[in-house]
XYZ file of N, CA and C in Angstrom:
309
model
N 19.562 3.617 -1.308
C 19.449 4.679 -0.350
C 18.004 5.106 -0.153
N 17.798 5.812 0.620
C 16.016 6.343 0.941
C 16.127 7.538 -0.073
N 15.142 7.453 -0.102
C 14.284 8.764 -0.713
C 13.525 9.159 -0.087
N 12.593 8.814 0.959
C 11.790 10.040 2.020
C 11.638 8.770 2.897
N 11.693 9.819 4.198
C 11.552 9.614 5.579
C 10.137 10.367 6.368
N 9.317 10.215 6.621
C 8.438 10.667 7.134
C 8.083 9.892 9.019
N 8.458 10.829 9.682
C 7.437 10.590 11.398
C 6.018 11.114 11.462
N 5.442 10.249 12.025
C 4.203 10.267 12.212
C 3.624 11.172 13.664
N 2.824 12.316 12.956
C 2.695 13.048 14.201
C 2.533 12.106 15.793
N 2.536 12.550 16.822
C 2.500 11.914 18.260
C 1.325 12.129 18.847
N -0.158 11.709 18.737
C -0.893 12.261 19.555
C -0.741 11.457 20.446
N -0.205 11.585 21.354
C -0.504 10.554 22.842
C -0.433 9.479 22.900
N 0.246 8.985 21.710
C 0.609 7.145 21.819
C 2.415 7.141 22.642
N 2.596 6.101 23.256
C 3.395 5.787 23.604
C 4.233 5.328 23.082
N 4.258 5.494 21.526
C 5.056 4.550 20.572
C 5.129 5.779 19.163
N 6.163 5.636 18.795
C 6.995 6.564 17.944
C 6.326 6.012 16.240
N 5.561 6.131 15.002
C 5.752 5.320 13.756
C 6.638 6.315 12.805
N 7.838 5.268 12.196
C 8.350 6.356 11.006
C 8.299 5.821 10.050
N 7.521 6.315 8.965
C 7.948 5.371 7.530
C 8.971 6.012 6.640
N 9.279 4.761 5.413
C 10.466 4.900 4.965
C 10.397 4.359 3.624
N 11.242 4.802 2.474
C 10.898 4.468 1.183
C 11.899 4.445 0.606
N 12.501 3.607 -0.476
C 13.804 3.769 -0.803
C 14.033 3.206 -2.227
N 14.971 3.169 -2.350
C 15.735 3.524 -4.054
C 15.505 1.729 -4.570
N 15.022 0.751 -3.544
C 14.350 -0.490 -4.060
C 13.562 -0.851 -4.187
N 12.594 0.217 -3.845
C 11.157 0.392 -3.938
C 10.423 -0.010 -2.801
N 10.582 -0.256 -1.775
C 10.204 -0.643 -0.583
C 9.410 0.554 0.120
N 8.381 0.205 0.691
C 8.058 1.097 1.865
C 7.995 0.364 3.482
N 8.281 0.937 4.415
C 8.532 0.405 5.865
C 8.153 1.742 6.174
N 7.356 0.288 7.383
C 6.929 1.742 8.813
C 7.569 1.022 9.962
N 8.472 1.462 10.793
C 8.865 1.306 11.842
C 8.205 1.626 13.092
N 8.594 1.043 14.501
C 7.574 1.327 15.334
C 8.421 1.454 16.300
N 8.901 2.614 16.996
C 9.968 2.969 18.217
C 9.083 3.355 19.257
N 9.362 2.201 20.543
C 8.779 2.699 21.736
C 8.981 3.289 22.579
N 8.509 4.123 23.378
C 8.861 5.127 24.310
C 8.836 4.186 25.797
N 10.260 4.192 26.760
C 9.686 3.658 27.695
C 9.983 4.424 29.068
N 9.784 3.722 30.131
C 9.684 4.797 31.601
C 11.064 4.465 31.588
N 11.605 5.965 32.146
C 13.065 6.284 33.285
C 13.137 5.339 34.184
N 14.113 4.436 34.065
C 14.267 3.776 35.388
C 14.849 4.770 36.508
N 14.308 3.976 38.173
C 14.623 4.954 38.898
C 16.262 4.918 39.382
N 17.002 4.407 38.459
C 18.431 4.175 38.386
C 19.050 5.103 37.476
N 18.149 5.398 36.414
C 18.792 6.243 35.324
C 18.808 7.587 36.137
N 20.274 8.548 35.782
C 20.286 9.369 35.565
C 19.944 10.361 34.517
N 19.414 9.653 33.334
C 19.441 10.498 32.177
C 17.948 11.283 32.572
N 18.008 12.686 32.321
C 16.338 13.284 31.874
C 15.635 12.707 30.436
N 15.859 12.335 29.558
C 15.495 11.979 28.235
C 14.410 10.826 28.310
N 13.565 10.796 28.011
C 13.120 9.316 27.786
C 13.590 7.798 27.115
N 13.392 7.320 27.668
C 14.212 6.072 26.819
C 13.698 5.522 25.719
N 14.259 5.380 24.076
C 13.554 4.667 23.148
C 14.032 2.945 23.010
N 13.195 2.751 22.331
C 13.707 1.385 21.902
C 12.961 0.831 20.762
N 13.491 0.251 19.893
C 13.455 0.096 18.447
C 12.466 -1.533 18.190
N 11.069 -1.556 18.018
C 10.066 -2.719 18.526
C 10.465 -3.632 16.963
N 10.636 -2.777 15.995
C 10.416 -3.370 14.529
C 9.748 -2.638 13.536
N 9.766 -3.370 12.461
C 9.441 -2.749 11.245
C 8.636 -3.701 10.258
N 7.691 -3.058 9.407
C 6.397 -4.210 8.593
C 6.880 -3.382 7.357
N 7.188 -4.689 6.278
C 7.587 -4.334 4.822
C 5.901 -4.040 4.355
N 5.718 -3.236 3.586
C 4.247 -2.936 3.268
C 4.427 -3.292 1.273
N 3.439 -3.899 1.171
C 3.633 -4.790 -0.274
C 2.727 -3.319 -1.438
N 3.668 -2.717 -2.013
C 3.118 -1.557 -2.997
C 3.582 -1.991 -4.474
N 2.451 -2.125 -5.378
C 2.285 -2.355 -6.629
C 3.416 -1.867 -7.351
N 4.076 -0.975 -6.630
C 5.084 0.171 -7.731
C 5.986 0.793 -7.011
N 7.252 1.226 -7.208
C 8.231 1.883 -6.866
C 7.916 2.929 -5.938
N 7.718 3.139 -4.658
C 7.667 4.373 -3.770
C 8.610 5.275 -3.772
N 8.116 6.345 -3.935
C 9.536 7.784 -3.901
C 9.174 8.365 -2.735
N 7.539 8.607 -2.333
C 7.415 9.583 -1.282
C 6.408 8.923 -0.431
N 6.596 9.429 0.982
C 5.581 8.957 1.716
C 5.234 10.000 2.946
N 3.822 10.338 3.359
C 3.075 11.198 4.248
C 2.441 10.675 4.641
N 2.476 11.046 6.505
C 1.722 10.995 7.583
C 0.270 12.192 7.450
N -0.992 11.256 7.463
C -2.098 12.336 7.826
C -2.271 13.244 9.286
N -2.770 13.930 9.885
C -2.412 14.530 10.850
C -2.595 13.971 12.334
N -2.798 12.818 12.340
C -2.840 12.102 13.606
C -1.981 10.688 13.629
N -1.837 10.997 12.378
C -0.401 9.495 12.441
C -1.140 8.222 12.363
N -2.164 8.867 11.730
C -3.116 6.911 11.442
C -3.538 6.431 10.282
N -3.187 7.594 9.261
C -2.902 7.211 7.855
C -1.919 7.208 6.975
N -0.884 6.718 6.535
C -0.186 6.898 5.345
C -0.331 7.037 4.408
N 0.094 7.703 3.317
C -0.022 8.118 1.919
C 1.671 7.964 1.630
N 1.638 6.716 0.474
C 3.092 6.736 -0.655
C 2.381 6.726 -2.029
N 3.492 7.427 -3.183
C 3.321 7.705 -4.467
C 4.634 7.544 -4.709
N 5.008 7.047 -6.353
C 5.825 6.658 -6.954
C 5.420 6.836 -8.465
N 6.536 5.947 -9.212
C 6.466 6.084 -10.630
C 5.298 5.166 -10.773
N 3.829 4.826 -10.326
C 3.015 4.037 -10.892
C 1.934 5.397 -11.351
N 1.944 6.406 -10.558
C 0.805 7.147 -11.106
C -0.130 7.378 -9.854
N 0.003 6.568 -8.466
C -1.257 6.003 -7.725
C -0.670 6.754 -6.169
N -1.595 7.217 -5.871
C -1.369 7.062 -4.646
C -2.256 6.134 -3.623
N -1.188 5.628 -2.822
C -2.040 4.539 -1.523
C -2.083 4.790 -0.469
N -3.313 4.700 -0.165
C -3.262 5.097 1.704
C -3.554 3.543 2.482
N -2.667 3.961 3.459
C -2.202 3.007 4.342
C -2.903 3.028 5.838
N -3.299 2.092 5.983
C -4.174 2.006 8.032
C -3.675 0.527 8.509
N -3.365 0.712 10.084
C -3.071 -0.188 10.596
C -4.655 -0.984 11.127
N -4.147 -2.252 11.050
C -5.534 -3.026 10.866
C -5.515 -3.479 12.795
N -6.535 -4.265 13.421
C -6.609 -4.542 14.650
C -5.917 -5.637 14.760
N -5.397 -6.402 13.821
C -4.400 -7.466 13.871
C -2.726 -6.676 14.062
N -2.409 -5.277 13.947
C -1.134 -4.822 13.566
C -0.197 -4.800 12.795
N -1.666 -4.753 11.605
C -0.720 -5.119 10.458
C -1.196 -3.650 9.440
N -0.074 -3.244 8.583
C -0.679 -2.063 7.599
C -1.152 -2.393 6.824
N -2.507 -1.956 6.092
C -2.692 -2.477 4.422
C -3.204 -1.587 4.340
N -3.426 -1.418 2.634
C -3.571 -0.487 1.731
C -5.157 -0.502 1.835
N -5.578 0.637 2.012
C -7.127 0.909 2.720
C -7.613 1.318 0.975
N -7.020 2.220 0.114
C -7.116 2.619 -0.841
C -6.082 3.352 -1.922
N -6.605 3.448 -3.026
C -6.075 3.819 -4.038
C -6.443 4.350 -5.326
N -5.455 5.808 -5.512
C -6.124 6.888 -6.038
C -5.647 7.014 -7.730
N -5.665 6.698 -8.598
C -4.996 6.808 -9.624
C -4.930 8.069 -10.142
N -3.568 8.892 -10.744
C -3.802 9.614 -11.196
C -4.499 10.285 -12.716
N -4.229 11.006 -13.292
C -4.840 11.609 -14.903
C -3.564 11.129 -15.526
């Protein structure tokens, strides 16, 4: 099962990130896109649609994970002691930018 769910604030991207962490130790960031109303739809809502998800490779069991305030860094911590921050690279891929060990 998960253990934390975190969305990534929205500044003005057209695309939704949520990451996700769970009881197998996994972390995932998903990437939901926002797209235009067709001029057929009746709905007011915007339309999403679900692009995919990147398994992110963490040394240690993730319990928790946080969005920095523009949604372009991640932070997960677990039973290793460490926290890792996470950036999407110009290829579109996440990696671990750094890592903080604790006392």
């Amino acid at each position: 099962g998960a253990l934390d769910v975190a969305w990534a604030p929205n500044v003005g991207r057209t695309y939704h990130y949520i990451a996700t962490c769970g009881r197998d130790g996994g972390l995932q960031v998903h990437t939901i896109q926002r797209r235009k109303k067709s001029k057929q739809s009746k709905v007011d809502q915007p339309l999403l649609e679900y692009e995919g998800h990147q398994n992110l490779e963490s040394d240690q069991e993730v319990w928790r994970c946080a969005w920095n305030v523009t949604g372009t860094v991640l932070a997960s911590s677990g039973d290793g002691g460490v926290v890792q921050l996470w950036k999407r690279n110009f290829h579109k891929q996440w990696k671990c930018v750094s890592q903080i060990q604790g006392d």
